[in-house]
């Protein structure tokens, strides 16, 4: 694994530090009036989500880890574990359902998800940026209502509540951005 200097750490880098895998969330380069410069790095543990603030001097060496990204197809959920299949090798892998966090309701049968692996351990999963959902409940369309910055609440078929424009009605398919969890467009 490549070792990098402490002053080369950038946000988004994955580091091996104190026996754990950490993602650099925020990096501040500090040059005090007295003493040497250092990088103040806020890190998040990829396995348990704990946070850590650490100082790295430019002479410090840190292991930089590259995660392998694989497209996996979602098959089913079993006892809080999501089962994915590799499209090329047909190998199945089980991942804890909480790896997706609050985006879990947007996971649909047969959906292709990008899972990041370190050696054979799945560390994170990311959904496609846009997902099509059906609106099951919303207020009726009101004629003459302007669409300028007025949104109304709607409940999707997966139970998630979002805000939609007034012209969108019940039983319509809409595209939802999974990163912001907001309405994007009609499907």
Short mmCIF file of N, CA and C in Angstrom, two decimals:
data_model
loop_
_atom_site.label_atom_id
_atom_site.label_comp_id
_atom_site.label_asym_id
_atom_site.label_seq_id
_atom_site.Cartn_x
_atom_site.Cartn_y
_atom_site.Cartn_z
N UNK A 1 0.84 -1.18 0.00
CA UNK A 1 0.00 0.00 0.00
C UNK A 1 0.89 1.24 0.00
N UNK A 2 0.49 2.27 -0.73
CA UNK A 2 1.32 3.46 -0.79
C UNK A 2 1.24 4.27 0.49
N UNK A 3 2.40 4.75 0.92
CA UNK A 3 2.45 5.64 2.09
C UNK A 3 2.54 7.06 1.57
N UNK A 4 1.78 7.96 2.20
CA UNK A 4 1.84 9.37 1.81
C UNK A 4 2.24 10.20 3.02
N UNK A 5 2.76 11.39 2.75
CA UNK A 5 3.12 12.30 3.83
C UNK A 5 1.86 12.89 4.46
N UNK A 6 1.99 13.35 5.70
CA UNK A 6 0.85 13.92 6.42
C UNK A 6 0.27 15.14 5.75
N UNK A 7 1.10 15.91 5.01
CA UNK A 7 0.58 17.12 4.36
C UNK A 7 -0.06 16.83 3.00
N UNK A 8 -0.07 15.56 2.56
CA UNK A 8 -0.68 15.19 1.28
C UNK A 8 -2.10 14.64 1.45
N UNK A 9 -2.59 14.59 2.69
CA UNK A 9 -3.93 14.04 2.94
C UNK A 9 -4.97 15.02 2.41
N UNK A 10 -5.93 14.50 1.67
CA UNK A 10 -7.01 15.31 1.09
C UNK A 10 -8.36 14.75 1.56
N UNK A 11 -9.40 15.60 1.60
CA UNK A 11 -10.73 15.08 1.96
C UNK A 11 -11.15 13.98 0.98
N UNK A 12 -11.71 12.90 1.52
CA UNK A 12 -12.13 11.76 0.69
C UNK A 12 -11.11 10.64 0.66
N UNK A 13 -9.86 10.92 1.06
CA UNK A 13 -8.86 9.86 1.11
C UNK A 13 -9.23 8.83 2.17
N UNK A 14 -8.93 7.57 1.90
CA UNK A 14 -9.14 6.49 2.87
C UNK A 14 -7.77 6.15 3.45
N UNK A 15 -7.66 6.22 4.78
CA UNK A 15 -6.37 6.01 5.44
C UNK A 15 -6.46 4.83 6.40
N UNK A 16 -5.34 4.11 6.52
CA UNK A 16 -5.25 3.08 7.55
C UNK A 16 -4.48 3.71 8.70
N UNK A 17 -5.15 3.84 9.87
CA UNK A 17 -4.57 4.55 11.01
C UNK A 17 -5.02 3.86 12.29
N UNK A 18 -4.08 3.58 13.18
CA UNK A 18 -4.38 2.93 14.46
C UNK A 18 -5.17 1.63 14.28
N UNK A 19 -4.86 0.87 13.25
CA UNK A 19 -5.50 -0.41 13.03
C UNK A 19 -6.90 -0.34 12.46
N UNK A 20 -7.36 0.84 12.04
CA UNK A 20 -8.70 0.97 11.48
C UNK A 20 -8.67 1.66 10.13
N UNK A 21 -9.78 1.60 9.42
CA UNK A 21 -9.90 2.30 8.14
C UNK A 21 -10.69 3.59 8.37
N UNK A 22 -10.13 4.71 7.96
CA UNK A 22 -10.71 6.02 8.22
C UNK A 22 -10.84 6.81 6.92
N UNK A 23 -11.93 7.53 6.78
CA UNK A 23 -12.13 8.43 5.64
C UNK A 23 -11.83 9.84 6.13
N UNK A 24 -10.98 10.57 5.41
CA UNK A 24 -10.69 11.96 5.77
C UNK A 24 -11.89 12.81 5.36
N UNK A 25 -12.56 13.43 6.33
CA UNK A 25 -13.75 14.22 6.06
C UNK A 25 -13.38 15.67 5.82
N UNK A 26 -12.52 16.21 6.69
CA UNK A 26 -12.16 17.62 6.62
C UNK A 26 -10.67 17.75 6.92
N UNK A 27 -9.96 18.52 6.11
CA UNK A 27 -8.52 18.70 6.30
C UNK A 27 -8.21 20.19 6.36
N UNK A 28 -7.58 20.63 7.45
CA UNK A 28 -7.14 22.02 7.60
C UNK A 28 -5.62 22.02 7.73
N UNK A 29 -4.96 22.79 6.86
CA UNK A 29 -3.51 22.93 6.95
C UNK A 29 -3.22 24.13 7.85
N UNK A 30 -2.50 23.88 8.95
CA UNK A 30 -2.25 24.91 9.96
C UNK A 30 -0.76 25.20 9.99
N UNK A 31 -0.43 26.50 9.96
CA UNK A 31 0.96 26.93 10.07
C UNK A 31 1.06 27.89 11.25
N UNK A 32 1.34 27.34 12.44
CA UNK A 32 1.42 28.22 13.61
C UNK A 32 2.65 29.12 13.54
N UNK A 33 2.63 30.19 14.29
CA UNK A 33 3.77 31.12 14.30
C UNK A 33 5.02 30.47 14.86
N UNK A 34 4.84 29.55 15.77
CA UNK A 34 5.96 28.87 16.39
C UNK A 34 5.83 27.38 16.13
N UNK A 35 6.86 26.73 15.70
CA UNK A 35 6.81 25.29 15.44
C UNK A 35 6.51 25.00 13.98
N UNK A 36 6.45 23.72 13.65
CA UNK A 36 6.25 23.30 12.27
C UNK A 36 4.79 23.24 11.87
N UNK A 37 4.56 23.26 10.58
CA UNK A 37 3.20 23.19 10.05
C UNK A 37 2.67 21.76 10.19
N UNK A 38 1.35 21.64 10.24
CA UNK A 38 0.72 20.33 10.34
C UNK A 38 -0.64 20.37 9.67
N UNK A 39 -1.18 19.17 9.42
CA UNK A 39 -2.53 19.04 8.88
C UNK A 39 -3.44 18.55 9.99
N UNK A 40 -4.50 19.31 10.29
CA UNK A 40 -5.51 18.89 11.26
C UNK A 40 -6.58 18.14 10.47
N UNK A 41 -6.71 16.84 10.69
CA UNK A 41 -7.58 15.99 9.89
C UNK A 41 -8.73 15.45 10.73
N UNK A 42 -9.96 15.70 10.26
CA UNK A 42 -11.14 15.10 10.89
C UNK A 42 -11.44 13.84 10.10
N UNK A 43 -11.48 12.69 10.81
CA UNK A 43 -11.65 11.41 10.14
C UNK A 43 -12.87 10.69 10.69
N UNK A 44 -13.48 9.85 9.82
CA UNK A 44 -14.63 9.04 10.21
C UNK A 44 -14.29 7.59 9.96
N UNK A 45 -14.52 6.74 10.98
CA UNK A 45 -14.23 5.33 10.87
C UNK A 45 -15.23 4.68 9.92
N UNK A 46 -14.76 3.92 8.93
CA UNK A 46 -15.63 3.30 7.95
C UNK A 46 -16.36 2.08 8.50
N UNK A 47 -15.86 1.51 9.58
CA UNK A 47 -16.50 0.30 10.12
C UNK A 47 -17.58 0.63 11.15
N UNK A 48 -17.31 1.58 12.06
CA UNK A 48 -18.30 1.84 13.11
C UNK A 48 -18.83 3.27 13.13
N UNK A 49 -18.32 4.15 12.25
CA UNK A 49 -18.86 5.50 12.15
C UNK A 49 -18.33 6.49 13.17
N UNK A 50 -17.42 6.08 14.06
CA UNK A 50 -16.89 7.01 15.05
C UNK A 50 -16.00 8.05 14.39
N UNK A 51 -15.86 9.21 15.04
CA UNK A 51 -15.05 10.30 14.48
C UNK A 51 -13.80 10.50 15.31
N UNK A 52 -12.78 11.06 14.66
CA UNK A 52 -11.50 11.27 15.31
C UNK A 52 -10.83 12.50 14.69
N UNK A 53 -10.25 13.35 15.54
CA UNK A 53 -9.45 14.47 15.05
C UNK A 53 -7.99 14.13 15.31
N UNK A 54 -7.17 14.24 14.28
CA UNK A 54 -5.77 13.85 14.40
C UNK A 54 -4.89 14.90 13.72
N UNK A 55 -3.70 15.11 14.27
CA UNK A 55 -2.73 16.02 13.65
C UNK A 55 -1.64 15.20 12.98
N UNK A 56 -1.34 15.56 11.74
CA UNK A 56 -0.26 14.90 11.00
C UNK A 56 0.75 15.94 10.57
N UNK A 57 2.00 15.76 10.96
CA UNK A 57 3.07 16.65 10.49
C UNK A 57 3.49 16.18 9.10
N UNK A 58 4.18 17.02 8.36
CA UNK A 58 4.55 16.66 6.99
C UNK A 58 5.51 15.47 6.97
N UNK A 59 6.24 15.24 8.06
CA UNK A 59 7.18 14.12 8.10
C UNK A 59 6.47 12.80 8.42
N UNK A 60 5.25 12.85 8.95
CA UNK A 60 4.51 11.63 9.29
C UNK A 60 4.11 10.89 8.02
N UNK A 61 4.24 9.58 8.07
CA UNK A 61 3.82 8.74 6.94
C UNK A 61 2.52 8.04 7.30
N UNK A 62 1.57 8.02 6.35
CA UNK A 62 0.27 7.40 6.57
C UNK A 62 -0.03 6.45 5.42
N UNK A 63 -0.64 5.30 5.72
CA UNK A 63 -1.03 4.35 4.69
C UNK A 63 -2.29 4.85 3.99
N UNK A 64 -2.24 5.00 2.68
CA UNK A 64 -3.43 5.36 1.92
C UNK A 64 -3.99 4.09 1.29
N UNK A 65 -5.29 3.85 1.47
CA UNK A 65 -5.94 2.63 1.02
C UNK A 65 -6.84 2.95 -0.16
N UNK A 66 -6.80 2.10 -1.15
CA UNK A 66 -7.73 2.25 -2.28
C UNK A 66 -8.81 1.18 -2.13
N UNK A 67 -10.06 1.64 -2.18
CA UNK A 67 -11.17 0.70 -2.10
C UNK A 67 -11.56 0.25 -3.49
N UNK A 68 -11.93 -1.01 -3.59
CA UNK A 68 -12.35 -1.56 -4.88
C UNK A 68 -13.86 -1.38 -5.01
N UNK A 69 -14.28 -0.77 -6.12
CA UNK A 69 -15.71 -0.54 -6.34
C UNK A 69 -16.24 -1.59 -7.31
N UNK A 70 -17.34 -2.24 -6.91
CA UNK A 70 -17.94 -3.27 -7.77
C UNK A 70 -19.43 -3.00 -7.89
N UNK A 71 -19.96 -3.21 -9.10
CA UNK A 71 -21.40 -3.14 -9.30
C UNK A 71 -22.01 -4.43 -8.78
N UNK A 72 -22.99 -4.29 -7.90
CA UNK A 72 -23.68 -5.44 -7.33
C UNK A 72 -25.17 -5.29 -7.55
N UNK A 73 -25.85 -6.39 -7.85
CA UNK A 73 -27.30 -6.37 -8.05
C UNK A 73 -27.99 -6.82 -6.76
N UNK A 74 -28.97 -6.01 -6.31
CA UNK A 74 -29.70 -6.34 -5.08
C UNK A 74 -30.66 -7.49 -5.35
N UNK A 75 -30.60 -8.52 -4.50
CA UNK A 75 -31.48 -9.68 -4.66
C UNK A 75 -32.63 -9.67 -3.66
N UNK A 76 -32.30 -9.68 -2.36
CA UNK A 76 -33.33 -9.72 -1.32
C UNK A 76 -32.73 -9.32 0.02
N UNK A 77 -33.63 -9.16 1.03
CA UNK A 77 -33.20 -8.85 2.39
C UNK A 77 -33.53 -10.03 3.27
N UNK A 78 -32.59 -10.38 4.17
CA UNK A 78 -32.78 -11.53 5.05
C UNK A 78 -32.23 -11.19 6.44
N UNK A 79 -33.10 -11.09 7.43
CA UNK A 79 -32.72 -10.82 8.83
C UNK A 79 -31.80 -9.61 8.97
N UNK A 80 -32.17 -8.49 8.37
CA UNK A 80 -31.38 -7.27 8.50
C UNK A 80 -30.13 -7.24 7.63
N UNK A 81 -29.97 -8.24 6.79
CA UNK A 81 -28.82 -8.29 5.88
C UNK A 81 -29.32 -8.17 4.45
N UNK A 82 -28.67 -7.32 3.66
CA UNK A 82 -29.01 -7.18 2.25
C UNK A 82 -28.12 -8.14 1.45
N UNK A 83 -28.71 -8.89 0.55
CA UNK A 83 -27.95 -9.85 -0.25
C UNK A 83 -27.78 -9.28 -1.66
N UNK A 84 -26.52 -9.12 -2.07
CA UNK A 84 -26.19 -8.61 -3.39
C UNK A 84 -25.47 -9.69 -4.18
N UNK A 85 -25.54 -9.59 -5.52
CA UNK A 85 -24.86 -10.54 -6.38
C UNK A 85 -23.97 -9.78 -7.35
N UNK A 86 -22.74 -10.25 -7.50
CA UNK A 86 -21.82 -9.68 -8.47
C UNK A 86 -22.29 -10.08 -9.87
N UNK A 87 -22.47 -9.10 -10.74
CA UNK A 87 -23.02 -9.35 -12.08
C UNK A 87 -22.06 -10.17 -12.95
N UNK A 88 -20.75 -10.10 -12.67
CA UNK A 88 -19.78 -10.82 -13.50
C UNK A 88 -19.51 -12.24 -12.98
N UNK A 89 -19.31 -12.39 -11.68
CA UNK A 89 -18.91 -13.69 -11.13
C UNK A 89 -20.07 -14.45 -10.51
N UNK A 90 -21.23 -13.80 -10.36
CA UNK A 90 -22.43 -14.39 -9.74
C UNK A 90 -22.20 -14.77 -8.28
N UNK A 91 -21.14 -14.22 -7.65
CA UNK A 91 -20.92 -14.45 -6.22
C UNK A 91 -21.90 -13.58 -5.44
N UNK A 92 -22.39 -14.13 -4.33
CA UNK A 92 -23.31 -13.37 -3.48
C UNK A 92 -22.58 -12.88 -2.25
N UNK A 93 -22.94 -11.66 -1.82
CA UNK A 93 -22.34 -11.08 -0.63
C UNK A 93 -23.45 -10.50 0.23
N UNK A 94 -23.32 -10.68 1.57
CA UNK A 94 -24.30 -10.12 2.50
C UNK A 94 -23.71 -8.87 3.13
N UNK A 95 -24.54 -7.81 3.19
CA UNK A 95 -24.13 -6.52 3.73
C UNK A 95 -25.18 -6.09 4.74
N UNK A 96 -24.79 -5.50 5.90
CA UNK A 96 -25.80 -5.03 6.86
C UNK A 96 -26.71 -3.97 6.22
N UNK A 97 -28.01 -4.01 6.53
CA UNK A 97 -28.98 -3.10 5.92
C UNK A 97 -28.71 -1.65 6.30
N UNK A 98 -28.10 -1.42 7.47
CA UNK A 98 -27.86 -0.03 7.90
C UNK A 98 -26.70 0.63 7.16
N UNK A 99 -26.04 -0.10 6.25
CA UNK A 99 -24.95 0.49 5.46
C UNK A 99 -25.48 1.60 4.55
N UNK A 100 -26.76 1.54 4.18
CA UNK A 100 -27.36 2.57 3.32
C UNK A 100 -27.93 3.74 4.12
N UNK A 101 -28.08 3.57 5.42
CA UNK A 101 -28.60 4.65 6.27
C UNK A 101 -30.03 5.01 5.93
N UNK A 102 -30.33 6.32 5.85
CA UNK A 102 -31.71 6.76 5.60
C UNK A 102 -32.11 6.61 4.13
N UNK A 103 -31.20 6.17 3.27
CA UNK A 103 -31.54 5.95 1.86
C UNK A 103 -32.04 4.52 1.61
N UNK A 104 -32.09 3.71 2.64
CA UNK A 104 -32.51 2.31 2.53
C UNK A 104 -33.86 2.14 1.83
N UNK A 105 -34.90 2.97 2.09
CA UNK A 105 -36.19 2.75 1.42
C UNK A 105 -36.13 2.86 -0.10
N UNK A 106 -35.11 3.52 -0.65
CA UNK A 106 -35.02 3.70 -2.10
C UNK A 106 -34.44 2.48 -2.81
N UNK A 107 -33.94 1.50 -2.06
CA UNK A 107 -33.39 0.28 -2.66
C UNK A 107 -34.54 -0.56 -3.20
N UNK A 108 -34.46 -0.90 -4.49
CA UNK A 108 -35.53 -1.66 -5.14
C UNK A 108 -34.98 -2.99 -5.64
N UNK A 109 -35.88 -3.99 -5.79
CA UNK A 109 -35.46 -5.31 -6.27
C UNK A 109 -34.77 -5.21 -7.62
N UNK A 110 -33.64 -5.90 -7.76
CA UNK A 110 -32.92 -5.92 -9.02
C UNK A 110 -32.08 -4.68 -9.29
N UNK A 111 -32.07 -3.71 -8.38
CA UNK A 111 -31.33 -2.46 -8.59
C UNK A 111 -29.82 -2.72 -8.52
N UNK A 112 -29.06 -2.05 -9.40
CA UNK A 112 -27.61 -2.16 -9.37
C UNK A 112 -27.04 -1.08 -8.47
N UNK A 113 -26.23 -1.50 -7.50
CA UNK A 113 -25.67 -0.62 -6.48
C UNK A 113 -24.15 -0.74 -6.54
N UNK A 114 -23.43 0.36 -6.30
CA UNK A 114 -21.97 0.32 -6.24
C UNK A 114 -21.56 0.05 -4.80
N UNK A 115 -20.89 -1.08 -4.57
CA UNK A 115 -20.42 -1.45 -3.23
C UNK A 115 -18.91 -1.31 -3.20
N UNK A 116 -18.39 -0.66 -2.15
CA UNK A 116 -16.94 -0.49 -2.01
C UNK A 116 -16.39 -1.55 -1.06
N UNK A 117 -15.35 -2.23 -1.53
CA UNK A 117 -14.75 -3.32 -0.75
C UNK A 117 -13.32 -2.96 -0.37
N UNK A 118 -12.90 -3.41 0.83
CA UNK A 118 -11.49 -3.41 1.22
C UNK A 118 -11.15 -4.87 1.44
N UNK A 119 -10.28 -5.42 0.60
CA UNK A 119 -10.02 -6.85 0.52
C UNK A 119 -11.36 -7.53 0.25
N UNK A 120 -11.94 -8.29 1.19
CA UNK A 120 -13.23 -8.91 0.88
C UNK A 120 -14.36 -8.34 1.73
N UNK A 121 -14.06 -7.27 2.50
CA UNK A 121 -15.05 -6.68 3.41
C UNK A 121 -15.78 -5.52 2.74
N UNK A 122 -17.11 -5.58 2.72
CA UNK A 122 -17.91 -4.49 2.15
C UNK A 122 -18.00 -3.36 3.17
N UNK A 123 -17.59 -2.15 2.76
CA UNK A 123 -17.57 -1.02 3.69
C UNK A 123 -18.68 -0.02 3.44
N UNK A 124 -19.03 0.21 2.19
CA UNK A 124 -20.09 1.17 1.91
C UNK A 124 -20.80 0.79 0.62
N UNK A 125 -22.01 1.35 0.47
CA UNK A 125 -22.79 1.10 -0.73
C UNK A 125 -23.45 2.40 -1.14
N UNK A 126 -23.51 2.66 -2.44
CA UNK A 126 -24.17 3.88 -2.89
C UNK A 126 -25.19 3.54 -3.97
N UNK A 127 -26.38 4.12 -3.81
CA UNK A 127 -27.48 3.89 -4.75
C UNK A 127 -27.27 4.73 -5.99
N UNK A 128 -28.01 4.41 -7.07
CA UNK A 128 -27.99 5.31 -8.24
C UNK A 128 -28.48 6.69 -7.80
N UNK A 129 -28.01 7.75 -8.48
CA UNK A 129 -28.35 9.11 -8.05
C UNK A 129 -29.85 9.39 -8.19
N UNK A 130 -30.49 8.80 -9.21
CA UNK A 130 -31.92 9.05 -9.41
C UNK A 130 -32.69 7.74 -9.44
N UNK A 131 -33.83 7.73 -8.73
CA UNK A 131 -34.68 6.55 -8.62
C UNK A 131 -36.12 6.94 -8.93
N UNK A 132 -36.85 6.07 -9.64
CA UNK A 132 -38.25 6.33 -9.96
C UNK A 132 -39.13 5.74 -8.87
N UNK A 133 -40.04 6.57 -8.32
CA UNK A 133 -40.98 6.13 -7.29
C UNK A 133 -42.38 6.58 -7.66
N UNK A 134 -43.38 5.90 -7.10
CA UNK A 134 -44.78 6.27 -7.35
C UNK A 134 -45.32 7.01 -6.13
N UNK A 135 -46.10 8.08 -6.38
CA UNK A 135 -46.72 8.83 -5.29
C UNK A 135 -48.01 8.11 -4.92
N UNK A 136 -48.15 7.75 -3.63
CA UNK A 136 -49.35 7.04 -3.19
C UNK A 136 -50.33 7.98 -2.49
N UNK A 137 -49.84 9.11 -1.99
CA UNK A 137 -50.74 10.03 -1.30
C UNK A 137 -50.21 11.45 -1.42
N UNK A 138 -51.08 12.37 -1.87
CA UNK A 138 -50.76 13.79 -1.91
C UNK A 138 -52.06 14.57 -2.04
N UNK A 139 -51.97 15.87 -1.85
CA UNK A 139 -53.16 16.70 -1.99
C UNK A 139 -53.56 16.77 -3.46
N UNK A 140 -54.86 16.95 -3.76
CA UNK A 140 -55.26 17.02 -5.17
C UNK A 140 -54.71 18.27 -5.86
N UNK A 141 -54.66 18.20 -7.20
CA UNK A 141 -54.18 19.32 -8.00
C UNK A 141 -55.21 20.44 -7.94
N UNK A 142 -54.76 21.68 -7.66
CA UNK A 142 -55.66 22.82 -7.60
C UNK A 142 -55.45 23.67 -8.84
N UNK A 143 -56.50 23.85 -9.63
CA UNK A 143 -56.37 24.65 -10.86
C UNK A 143 -56.11 26.11 -10.50
N UNK A 144 -55.24 26.74 -11.28
CA UNK A 144 -54.95 28.16 -11.08
C UNK A 144 -53.89 28.43 -10.03
N UNK A 145 -53.41 27.37 -9.36
CA UNK A 145 -52.38 27.58 -8.36
C UNK A 145 -51.03 27.75 -9.07
N UNK A 146 -50.27 28.76 -8.68
CA UNK A 146 -49.00 29.01 -9.36
C UNK A 146 -47.96 28.00 -8.88
N UNK A 147 -47.03 27.72 -9.76
CA UNK A 147 -45.99 26.74 -9.44
C UNK A 147 -44.74 27.42 -8.89
N UNK A 148 -44.79 28.72 -8.69
CA UNK A 148 -43.60 29.45 -8.25
C UNK A 148 -43.30 29.15 -6.78
N UNK A 149 -42.28 28.32 -6.57
CA UNK A 149 -41.78 28.01 -5.23
C UNK A 149 -42.83 27.53 -4.24
N UNK A 150 -43.90 26.92 -4.70
CA UNK A 150 -44.85 26.35 -3.76
C UNK A 150 -44.83 24.83 -3.94
N UNK A 151 -44.55 24.14 -2.87
CA UNK A 151 -44.50 22.69 -2.90
C UNK A 151 -45.50 22.14 -1.91
N UNK A 152 -45.94 20.89 -2.14
CA UNK A 152 -46.88 20.25 -1.24
C UNK A 152 -46.30 18.91 -0.82
N UNK A 153 -46.67 18.40 0.36
CA UNK A 153 -46.13 17.12 0.82
C UNK A 153 -46.73 15.95 0.05
N UNK A 154 -45.93 14.91 -0.13
CA UNK A 154 -46.39 13.69 -0.80
C UNK A 154 -45.71 12.49 -0.15
N UNK A 155 -46.42 11.36 -0.15
CA UNK A 155 -45.86 10.13 0.40
C UNK A 155 -45.62 9.17 -0.77
N UNK A 156 -44.40 8.63 -0.83
CA UNK A 156 -44.02 7.72 -1.92
C UNK A 156 -44.41 6.28 -1.57
N UNK A 157 -44.34 5.39 -2.58
CA UNK A 157 -44.70 3.99 -2.37
C UNK A 157 -43.77 3.28 -1.39
N UNK A 158 -42.60 3.86 -1.09
CA UNK A 158 -41.70 3.26 -0.12
C UNK A 158 -41.85 3.87 1.27
N UNK A 159 -42.84 4.77 1.44
CA UNK A 159 -43.12 5.34 2.76
C UNK A 159 -42.39 6.64 3.05
N UNK A 160 -41.52 7.09 2.16
CA UNK A 160 -40.75 8.31 2.38
C UNK A 160 -41.61 9.53 2.02
N UNK A 161 -41.53 10.57 2.86
CA UNK A 161 -42.26 11.81 2.58
C UNK A 161 -41.31 12.79 1.89
N UNK A 162 -41.77 13.37 0.78
CA UNK A 162 -41.00 14.39 0.08
C UNK A 162 -41.93 15.54 -0.28
N UNK A 163 -41.36 16.65 -0.73
CA UNK A 163 -42.14 17.79 -1.20
C UNK A 163 -42.13 17.76 -2.73
N UNK A 164 -43.34 17.94 -3.34
CA UNK A 164 -43.46 17.92 -4.80
C UNK A 164 -44.16 19.19 -5.26
N UNK A 165 -43.99 19.57 -6.54
CA UNK A 165 -44.69 20.74 -7.08
C UNK A 165 -46.20 20.50 -7.09
N UNK A 166 -47.01 21.56 -7.12
CA UNK A 166 -48.45 21.41 -7.03
C UNK A 166 -49.09 20.68 -8.21
N UNK A 167 -48.42 20.63 -9.38
CA UNK A 167 -49.02 19.98 -10.55
C UNK A 167 -48.87 18.46 -10.53
N UNK A 168 -48.11 17.91 -9.60
CA UNK A 168 -47.92 16.47 -9.52
C UNK A 168 -49.04 15.86 -8.70
N UNK A 169 -49.71 14.86 -9.26
CA UNK A 169 -50.85 14.25 -8.58
C UNK A 169 -50.57 12.86 -8.06
N UNK A 170 -51.59 12.28 -7.43
CA UNK A 170 -51.50 10.93 -6.88
C UNK A 170 -51.36 9.91 -7.99
N UNK A 171 -50.69 8.78 -7.70
CA UNK A 171 -50.45 7.67 -8.63
C UNK A 171 -49.55 8.04 -9.81
N UNK A 172 -48.83 9.16 -9.72
CA UNK A 172 -47.87 9.53 -10.77
C UNK A 172 -46.49 9.03 -10.38
N UNK A 173 -45.69 8.70 -11.40
CA UNK A 173 -44.30 8.32 -11.16
C UNK A 173 -43.44 9.57 -11.20
N UNK A 174 -42.55 9.69 -10.20
CA UNK A 174 -41.63 10.83 -10.14
C UNK A 174 -40.21 10.32 -9.96
N UNK A 175 -39.23 11.13 -10.37
CA UNK A 175 -37.82 10.81 -10.20
C UNK A 175 -37.34 11.52 -8.94
N UNK A 176 -36.73 10.76 -8.02
CA UNK A 176 -36.25 11.31 -6.76
C UNK A 176 -34.73 11.22 -6.74
N UNK A 177 -34.07 12.33 -6.34
CA UNK A 177 -32.62 12.34 -6.19
C UNK A 177 -32.29 11.67 -4.85
N UNK A 178 -31.53 10.57 -4.86
CA UNK A 178 -31.26 9.83 -3.63
C UNK A 178 -30.22 10.51 -2.74
N UNK A 179 -29.43 11.45 -3.29
CA UNK A 179 -28.44 12.15 -2.47
C UNK A 179 -29.11 13.21 -1.61
N UNK A 180 -30.03 13.98 -2.21
CA UNK A 180 -30.70 15.05 -1.46
C UNK A 180 -32.06 14.61 -0.94
N UNK A 181 -32.56 13.45 -1.41
CA UNK A 181 -33.88 12.92 -1.06
C UNK A 181 -34.97 13.93 -1.39
N UNK A 182 -34.88 14.54 -2.58
CA UNK A 182 -35.83 15.54 -3.02
C UNK A 182 -36.37 15.16 -4.41
N UNK A 183 -37.55 15.74 -4.73
CA UNK A 183 -38.17 15.57 -6.04
C UNK A 183 -37.24 16.14 -7.10
N UNK A 184 -37.09 15.43 -8.22
CA UNK A 184 -36.24 15.89 -9.30
C UNK A 184 -37.07 16.26 -10.53
N UNK A 185 -37.92 15.33 -10.97
CA UNK A 185 -38.75 15.56 -12.16
C UNK A 185 -39.80 14.48 -12.26
N UNK A 186 -40.74 14.67 -13.22
CA UNK A 186 -41.70 13.60 -13.49
C UNK A 186 -41.01 12.49 -14.25
N UNK A 187 -41.49 11.28 -14.04
CA UNK A 187 -40.87 10.14 -14.75
C UNK A 187 -41.50 9.97 -16.12
#
